[in-house]
Amino acid sequence: MAKNIVFIGFMGTGKSTIGMRVAERLKKTFIDMDREIETLNGMSVAEIFRHYGEIRFRSEENLMARKLARQKDLVIATGGGTVLNRENVAVLKENGILVCLDADPSDIQARVNRKKGSRPLLKKESSLADIEELLQAREPFYACADIRVTTTGKSMNEIVDVIIDRLKAMGYPPGNSASARPASGGMTE
Ligand code: S3P
């Protein structure tokens, strides 16, 4: 059994797409928190915001983070705002490795504007200044990550390879990496 791999990062950085690929490579189950919340509530994230407001969505998000953090061997894509709640970070970190995906604001802008209307915290057509402002405000929250990987300028395969290498260097999966072996050749407990 291994810790969960938890993707965090701003909207449009590719948490779901990359998370799914990493899960495939590691042969783990992939869970997208927003999709789980949608299934549970029978409505989209945008509808939850519209009908019940952000506070209700954040509460659903917190319940889901706590539920998933109790499991192991998952690859989880969080929503861009999941780490704004300290309790979410604490529970997800307790049993998981947090991987933050970063991207240039212009990349994020192009990606979020491709899916207009699906992200209630952004305007229908987000300007670069809107994105930069929110990115700056959120940066201190994303700093809780164990691993940070920039996706801009890299192919999907390159990103996945970098993440898997960084995980290996941290001893993931346990018992299957160079760093898990003692450098001196001495005994481990
Ligand atoms: C949010 C990001 C969204 C979704 C919700 C709120 C945020 O997920 O959870 O709209 O606060 O950044 P993505 O990061 O997958 O877009």
PDB file of C-alpha atoms and ligand atoms in Angstrom:
ATOM      1  CA  MET A   1       0.000   0.000   0.000  1.00  0.00           C
ATOM      2  CA  ALA A   2       1.321   3.440  -0.903  1.00  0.00           C
ATOM      3  CA  LYS A   3       0.445   7.002  -0.036  1.00  0.00           C
ATOM      4  CA  ASN A   4      -1.938   8.857  -2.320  1.00  0.00           C
ATOM      5  CA  ILE A   5      -0.550  11.129  -5.007  1.00  0.00           C
ATOM      6  CA  VAL A   6      -2.508  14.372  -4.792  1.00  0.00           C
ATOM      7  CA  PHE A   7      -2.444  16.890  -7.628  1.00  0.00           C
ATOM      8  CA  ILE A   8      -2.908  20.495  -6.586  1.00  0.00           C
ATOM      9  CA  GLY A   9      -2.535  23.739  -8.516  1.00  0.00           C
ATOM     10  CA  PHE A  10      -4.348  26.566 -10.199  1.00  0.00           C
ATOM     11  CA  MET A  11      -7.288  26.063 -12.561  1.00  0.00           C
ATOM     12  CA  GLY A  12      -6.214  25.013 -16.030  1.00  0.00           C
ATOM     13  CA  THR A  13      -2.807  23.617 -15.057  1.00  0.00           C
ATOM     14  CA  GLY A  14      -3.788  20.096 -16.155  1.00  0.00           C
ATOM     15  CA  LYS A  15      -4.345  18.381 -12.795  1.00  0.00           C
ATOM     16  CA  SER A  16      -7.011  16.018 -14.153  1.00  0.00           C
ATOM     17  CA  THR A  17      -5.377  15.185 -17.476  1.00  0.00           C
ATOM     18  CA  ILE A  18      -1.910  14.692 -16.034  1.00  0.00           C
ATOM     19  CA  GLY A  19      -3.276  12.972 -12.931  1.00  0.00           C
ATOM     20  CA  MET A  20      -5.083  10.440 -15.075  1.00  0.00           C
ATOM     21  CA  ARG A  21      -1.923   9.684 -17.086  1.00  0.00           C
ATOM     22  CA  VAL A  22       0.189   9.341 -13.948  1.00  0.00           C
ATOM     23  CA  ALA A  23      -2.409   6.963 -12.471  1.00  0.00           C
ATOM     24  CA  GLU A  24      -2.293   4.868 -15.651  1.00  0.00           C
ATOM     25  CA  ARG A  25       1.497   4.651 -15.521  1.00  0.00           C
ATOM     26  CA  LEU A  26       1.518   3.752 -11.813  1.00  0.00           C
ATOM     27  CA  LYS A  27      -1.471   1.408 -12.209  1.00  0.00           C
ATOM     28  CA  LYS A  28      -3.396   3.249  -9.510  1.00  0.00           C
ATOM     29  CA  THR A  29      -7.005   4.358  -9.284  1.00  0.00           C
ATOM     30  CA  PHE A  30      -7.602   7.937 -10.430  1.00  0.00           C
ATOM     31  CA  ILE A  31     -10.149  10.119  -8.656  1.00  0.00           C
ATOM     32  CA  ASP A  32     -11.160  13.619  -9.739  1.00  0.00           C
ATOM     33  CA  MET A  33     -12.549  15.392  -6.667  1.00  0.00           C
ATOM     34  CA  ASP A  34     -14.795  17.771  -8.605  1.00  0.00           C
ATOM     35  CA  ARG A  35     -16.319  14.922 -10.621  1.00  0.00           C
ATOM     36  CA  GLU A  36     -16.953  12.961  -7.388  1.00  0.00           C
ATOM     37  CA  ILE A  37     -18.658  15.993  -5.847  1.00  0.00           C
ATOM     38  CA  GLU A  38     -20.748  16.390  -9.006  1.00  0.00           C
ATOM     39  CA  THR A  39     -21.843  12.736  -8.949  1.00  0.00           C
ATOM     40  CA  LEU A  40     -22.716  12.922  -5.268  1.00  0.00           C
ATOM     41  CA  ASN A  41     -24.774  16.098  -5.718  1.00  0.00           C
ATOM     42  CA  GLY A  42     -26.270  15.252  -9.094  1.00  0.00           C
ATOM     43  CA  MET A  43     -25.200  18.600 -10.512  1.00  0.00           C
ATOM     44  CA  SER A  44     -22.127  20.292 -11.972  1.00  0.00           C
ATOM     45  CA  VAL A  45     -19.727  22.385  -9.893  1.00  0.00           C
ATOM     46  CA  ALA A  46     -21.033  25.476 -11.725  1.00  0.00           C
ATOM     47  CA  GLU A  47     -24.608  24.544 -10.732  1.00  0.00           C
ATOM     48  CA  ILE A  48     -23.630  23.978  -7.090  1.00  0.00           C
ATOM     49  CA  PHE A  49     -22.106  27.481  -7.023  1.00  0.00           C
ATOM     50  CA  ARG A  50     -25.146  28.955  -8.766  1.00  0.00           C
ATOM     51  CA  HIS A  51     -27.816  27.270  -6.640  1.00  0.00           C
ATOM     52  CA  TYR A  52     -26.130  27.047  -3.235  1.00  0.00           C
ATOM     53  CA  GLY A  53     -23.067  29.320  -3.389  1.00  0.00           C
ATOM     54  CA  GLU A  54     -19.350  28.872  -2.876  1.00  0.00           C
ATOM     55  CA  ILE A  55     -19.596  28.121   0.864  1.00  0.00           C
ATOM     56  CA  ARG A  56     -21.653  25.009   0.153  1.00  0.00           C
ATOM     57  CA  PHE A  57     -19.206  23.903  -2.552  1.00  0.00           C
ATOM     58  CA  ARG A  58     -16.251  24.369  -0.173  1.00  0.00           C
ATOM     59  CA  SER A  59     -18.038  22.284   2.425  1.00  0.00           C
ATOM     60  CA  GLU A  60     -18.624  19.473  -0.112  1.00  0.00           C
ATOM     61  CA  GLU A  61     -14.964  19.781  -1.094  1.00  0.00           C
ATOM     62  CA  ASN A  62     -13.871  19.456   2.544  1.00  0.00           C
ATOM     63  CA  LEU A  63     -16.025  16.354   3.079  1.00  0.00           C
ATOM     64  CA  MET A  64     -14.587  14.804  -0.077  1.00  0.00           C
ATOM     65  CA  ALA A  65     -10.978  15.643   0.889  1.00  0.00           C
ATOM     66  CA  ARG A  66     -11.481  13.990   4.282  1.00  0.00           C
ATOM     67  CA  LYS A  67     -13.113  10.940   2.730  1.00  0.00           C
ATOM     68  CA  LEU A  68     -10.398  10.423   0.097  1.00  0.00           C
ATOM     69  CA  ALA A  69      -7.567  11.085   2.552  1.00  0.00           C
ATOM     70  CA  ARG A  70      -8.661   8.023   4.518  1.00  0.00           C
ATOM     71  CA  GLN A  71      -7.888   5.809   1.524  1.00  0.00           C
ATOM     72  CA  LYS A  72      -4.557   4.732   0.078  1.00  0.00           C
ATOM     73  CA  ASP A  73      -3.067   4.046  -3.346  1.00  0.00           C
ATOM     74  CA  LEU A  74      -5.110   6.703  -5.111  1.00  0.00           C
ATOM     75  CA  VAL A  75      -4.110   9.401  -7.560  1.00  0.00           C
ATOM     76  CA  ILE A  76      -6.322  12.373  -6.787  1.00  0.00           C
ATOM     77  CA  ALA A  77      -6.892  15.559  -8.780  1.00  0.00           C
ATOM     78  CA  THR A  78      -8.115  18.314  -6.464  1.00  0.00           C
ATOM     79  CA  GLY A  79      -9.852  21.521  -7.503  1.00  0.00           C
ATOM     80  CA  GLY A  80      -7.778  24.681  -7.770  1.00  0.00           C
ATOM     81  CA  GLY A  81      -9.126  25.997  -4.472  1.00  0.00           C
ATOM     82  CA  THR A  82      -8.948  22.810  -2.371  1.00  0.00           C
ATOM     83  CA  VAL A  83      -5.690  23.849  -0.683  1.00  0.00           C
ATOM     84  CA  LEU A  84      -7.167  27.184   0.451  1.00  0.00           C
ATOM     85  CA  ASN A  85      -8.590  25.223   3.385  1.00  0.00           C
ATOM     86  CA  ARG A  86      -5.864  24.296   5.885  1.00  0.00           C
ATOM     87  CA  GLU A  87      -7.730  21.227   7.053  1.00  0.00           C
ATOM     88  CA  ASN A  88      -7.842  19.881   3.485  1.00  0.00           C
ATOM     89  CA  VAL A  89      -4.076  20.327   3.191  1.00  0.00           C
ATOM     90  CA  ALA A  90      -3.460  18.668   6.560  1.00  0.00           C
ATOM     91  CA  VAL A  91      -5.560  15.570   5.864  1.00  0.00           C
ATOM     92  CA  LEU A  92      -4.392  15.155   2.267  1.00  0.00           C
ATOM     93  CA  LYS A  93      -0.743  15.537   3.292  1.00  0.00           C
ATOM     94  CA  GLU A  94      -1.016  13.118   6.174  1.00  0.00           C
ATOM     95  CA  ASN A  95      -1.536  10.261   3.784  1.00  0.00           C
ATOM     96  CA  GLY A  96      -0.367  11.698   0.489  1.00  0.00           C
ATOM     97  CA  ILE A  97       2.334  13.336  -1.580  1.00  0.00           C
ATOM     98  CA  LEU A  98       1.218  16.727  -2.878  1.00  0.00           C
ATOM     99  CA  VAL A  99       2.244  17.477  -6.446  1.00  0.00           C
ATOM    100  CA  CYS A 100       1.620  21.034  -7.617  1.00  0.00           C
ATOM    101  CA  LEU A 101       1.363  21.708 -11.334  1.00  0.00           C
ATOM    102  CA  ASP A 102       2.390  25.203 -12.406  1.00  0.00           C
ATOM    103  CA  ALA A 103       1.903  26.923 -15.740  1.00  0.00           C
ATOM    104  CA  ASP A 104       2.501  30.340 -17.254  1.00  0.00           C
ATOM    105  CA  PRO A 105      -0.475  32.699 -16.872  1.00  0.00           C
ATOM    106  CA  SER A 106      -0.878  32.879 -20.649  1.00  0.00           C
ATOM    107  CA  ASP A 107      -1.138  29.081 -20.858  1.00  0.00           C
ATOM    108  CA  ILE A 108      -3.693  29.057 -18.068  1.00  0.00           C
ATOM    109  CA  GLN A 109      -5.655  31.804 -19.792  1.00  0.00           C
ATOM    110  CA  ALA A 110      -5.785  29.863 -23.056  1.00  0.00           C
ATOM    111  CA  ARG A 111      -6.890  26.681 -21.270  1.00  0.00           C
ATOM    112  CA  VAL A 112      -9.580  28.217 -19.065  1.00  0.00           C
ATOM    113  CA  ASN A 113     -11.012  30.284 -21.890  1.00  0.00           C
ATOM    114  CA  ARG A 114     -11.393  27.102 -23.933  1.00  0.00           C
ATOM    115  CA  LYS A 115     -13.882  25.877 -21.298  1.00  0.00           C
ATOM    116  CA  LYS A 116     -15.770  29.108 -20.760  1.00  0.00           C
ATOM    117  CA  GLY A 117     -18.479  29.097 -18.107  1.00  0.00           C
ATOM    118  CA  SER A 118     -17.400  25.877 -16.384  1.00  0.00           C
ATOM    119  CA  ARG A 119     -15.321  27.724 -13.766  1.00  0.00           C
ATOM    120  CA  PRO A 120     -17.561  29.878 -11.591  1.00  0.00           C
ATOM    121  CA  LEU A 121     -14.680  31.843 -10.063  1.00  0.00           C
ATOM    122  CA  LEU A 122     -13.548  33.149 -13.433  1.00  0.00           C
ATOM    123  CA  LYS A 123     -15.285  35.519 -15.795  1.00  0.00           C
ATOM    124  CA  LYS A 124     -16.580  34.167 -19.094  1.00  0.00           C
ATOM    125  CA  GLU A 125     -13.527  35.640 -20.803  1.00  0.00           C
ATOM    126  CA  SER A 126     -10.662  35.943 -18.316  1.00  0.00           C
ATOM    127  CA  SER A 127      -7.978  38.538 -18.967  1.00  0.00           C
ATOM    128  CA  LEU A 128      -4.328  37.871 -18.257  1.00  0.00           C
ATOM    129  CA  ALA A 129      -4.510  40.423 -15.443  1.00  0.00           C
ATOM    130  CA  ASP A 130      -7.427  38.510 -13.786  1.00  0.00           C
ATOM    131  CA  ILE A 131      -5.452  35.273 -13.907  1.00  0.00           C
ATOM    132  CA  GLU A 132      -2.232  36.868 -12.664  1.00  0.00           C
ATOM    133  CA  GLU A 133      -4.007  38.512  -9.755  1.00  0.00           C
ATOM    134  CA  LEU A 134      -5.652  35.280  -8.585  1.00  0.00           C
ATOM    135  CA  LEU A 135      -2.448  33.302  -9.159  1.00  0.00           C
ATOM    136  CA  GLN A 136      -0.533  35.716  -6.964  1.00  0.00           C
ATOM    137  CA  ALA A 137      -3.139  35.549  -4.214  1.00  0.00           C
ATOM    138  CA  ARG A 138      -3.083  31.753  -4.297  1.00  0.00           C
ATOM    139  CA  GLU A 139       0.676  31.204  -4.538  1.00  0.00           C
ATOM    140  CA  PRO A 140       1.199  30.931  -0.742  1.00  0.00           C
ATOM    141  CA  PHE A 141      -1.325  28.087  -0.659  1.00  0.00           C
ATOM    142  CA  TYR A 142       0.286  26.112  -3.470  1.00  0.00           C
ATOM    143  CA  ALA A 143       3.616  26.381  -1.642  1.00  0.00           C
ATOM    144  CA  CYS A 144       2.489  23.481   0.599  1.00  0.00           C
ATOM    145  CA  ALA A 145       3.372  21.053  -2.233  1.00  0.00           C
ATOM    146  CA  ASP A 146       6.023  18.369  -1.814  1.00  0.00           C
ATOM    147  CA  ILE A 147       6.818  18.480  -5.531  1.00  0.00           C
ATOM    148  CA  ARG A 148       6.286  21.333  -8.026  1.00  0.00           C
ATOM    149  CA  VAL A 149       6.400  20.767 -11.752  1.00  0.00           C
ATOM    150  CA  THR A 150       6.099  23.399 -14.458  1.00  0.00           C
ATOM    151  CA  THR A 151       4.050  22.196 -17.382  1.00  0.00           C
ATOM    152  CA  THR A 152       4.634  25.109 -19.758  1.00  0.00           C
ATOM    153  CA  GLY A 153       6.723  24.132 -22.757  1.00  0.00           C
ATOM    154  CA  LYS A 154       6.652  20.418 -21.922  1.00  0.00           C
ATOM    155  CA  SER A 155       4.800  17.616 -23.685  1.00  0.00           C
ATOM    156  CA  MET A 156       2.358  15.465 -21.751  1.00  0.00           C
ATOM    157  CA  ASN A 157       4.846  12.562 -21.700  1.00  0.00           C
ATOM    158  CA  GLU A 158       7.653  14.806 -20.472  1.00  0.00           C
ATOM    159  CA  ILE A 159       5.495  16.098 -17.628  1.00  0.00           C
ATOM    160  CA  VAL A 160       4.455  12.588 -16.601  1.00  0.00           C
ATOM    161  CA  ASP A 161       8.099  11.386 -16.753  1.00  0.00           C
ATOM    162  CA  VAL A 162       9.299  14.282 -14.592  1.00  0.00           C
ATOM    163  CA  ILE A 163       6.598  13.590 -11.997  1.00  0.00           C
ATOM    164  CA  ILE A 164       7.334   9.867 -11.871  1.00  0.00           C
ATOM    165  CA  ASP A 165      11.078  10.550 -11.521  1.00  0.00           C
ATOM    166  CA  ARG A 166      10.490  13.055  -8.730  1.00  0.00           C
ATOM    167  CA  LEU A 167       8.205  10.595  -6.945  1.00  0.00           C
ATOM    168  CA  LYS A 168      10.840   7.850  -7.253  1.00  0.00           C
ATOM    169  CA  ALA A 169      13.437  10.190  -5.794  1.00  0.00           C
ATOM    170  CA  MET A 170      11.130  10.580  -2.792  1.00  0.00           C
ATOM    171  CA  GLY A 171      10.910   6.803  -2.388  1.00  0.00           C
ATOM    172  CA  TYR A 172       7.571   6.309  -4.125  1.00  0.00           C
ATOM    173  CA  PRO A 173       6.324   3.647  -4.499  1.00  0.00           C
ATOM    174  CA  PRO A 174       7.772   2.344  -1.240  1.00  0.00           C
ATOM    175  CA  GLY A 175      10.350  -0.436  -1.567  1.00  0.00           C
ATOM    176  CA  ASN A 176      10.836   0.183  -5.264  1.00  0.00           C
ATOM    177  CA  SER A 177      13.281   3.027  -5.686  1.00  0.00           C
ATOM    178  CA  ALA A 178      16.963   3.808  -5.536  1.00  0.00           C
ATOM    179  CA  SER A 179      16.396   6.322  -2.753  1.00  0.00           C
ATOM    180  CA  ALA A 180      14.619   3.689  -0.677  1.00  0.00           C
ATOM    181  CA  ARG A 181      17.899   1.739  -0.479  1.00  0.00           C
ATOM    182  CA  PRO A 182      20.520   2.847   2.035  1.00  0.00           C
ATOM    183  CA  ALA A 183      23.278   4.799   0.251  1.00  0.00           C
ATOM    184  CA  SER A 184      25.981   3.229   2.442  1.00  0.00           C
ATOM    185  CA  GLY A 185      24.802  -0.313   1.816  1.00  0.00           C
ATOM    186  CA  GLY A 186      24.172  -0.558   5.559  1.00  0.00           C
ATOM    187  CA  MET A 187      21.188  -2.076   7.246  1.00  0.00           C
ATOM    188  CA  THR A 188      17.766  -0.513   7.426  1.00  0.00           C
ATOM    189  CA  GLU A 189      15.349  -1.066  10.258  1.00  0.00           C
TER     190      GLU A 189
HETATM  191  C1  S3P B   1     -11.886  26.162  -8.261  1.00  0.00           C
HETATM  192  C2  S3P B   1     -11.364  25.333  -9.227  1.00  0.00           C
HETATM  193  C3  S3P B   1     -12.185  24.367  -9.956  1.00  0.00           C
HETATM  194  C4  S3P B   1     -13.405  23.951  -9.136  1.00  0.00           C
HETATM  195  C5  S3P B   1     -14.150  25.141  -8.667  1.00  0.00           C
HETATM  196  C6  S3P B   1     -13.290  26.088  -7.816  1.00  0.00           C
HETATM  197  C7  S3P B   1     -10.969  27.134  -7.586  1.00  0.00           C
HETATM  198  O1  S3P B   1     -11.421  23.214 -10.287  1.00  0.00           O
HETATM  199  O2  S3P B   1     -13.015  23.157  -8.043  1.00  0.00           O
HETATM  200  O3  S3P B   1     -14.623  25.821  -9.782  1.00  0.00           O
HETATM  201  O4  S3P B   1     -11.333  27.686  -6.538  1.00  0.00           O
HETATM  202  O5  S3P B   1      -9.853  27.346  -8.105  1.00  0.00           O
HETATM  203  P1  S3P B   1     -10.262  23.216 -11.428  1.00  0.00           P
HETATM  204  O6  S3P B   1      -8.986  23.637 -10.762  1.00  0.00           O
HETATM  205  O7  S3P B   1     -10.204  21.783 -11.859  1.00  0.00           O
HETATM  206  O8  S3P B   1     -10.697  24.122 -12.494  1.00  0.00           O
END
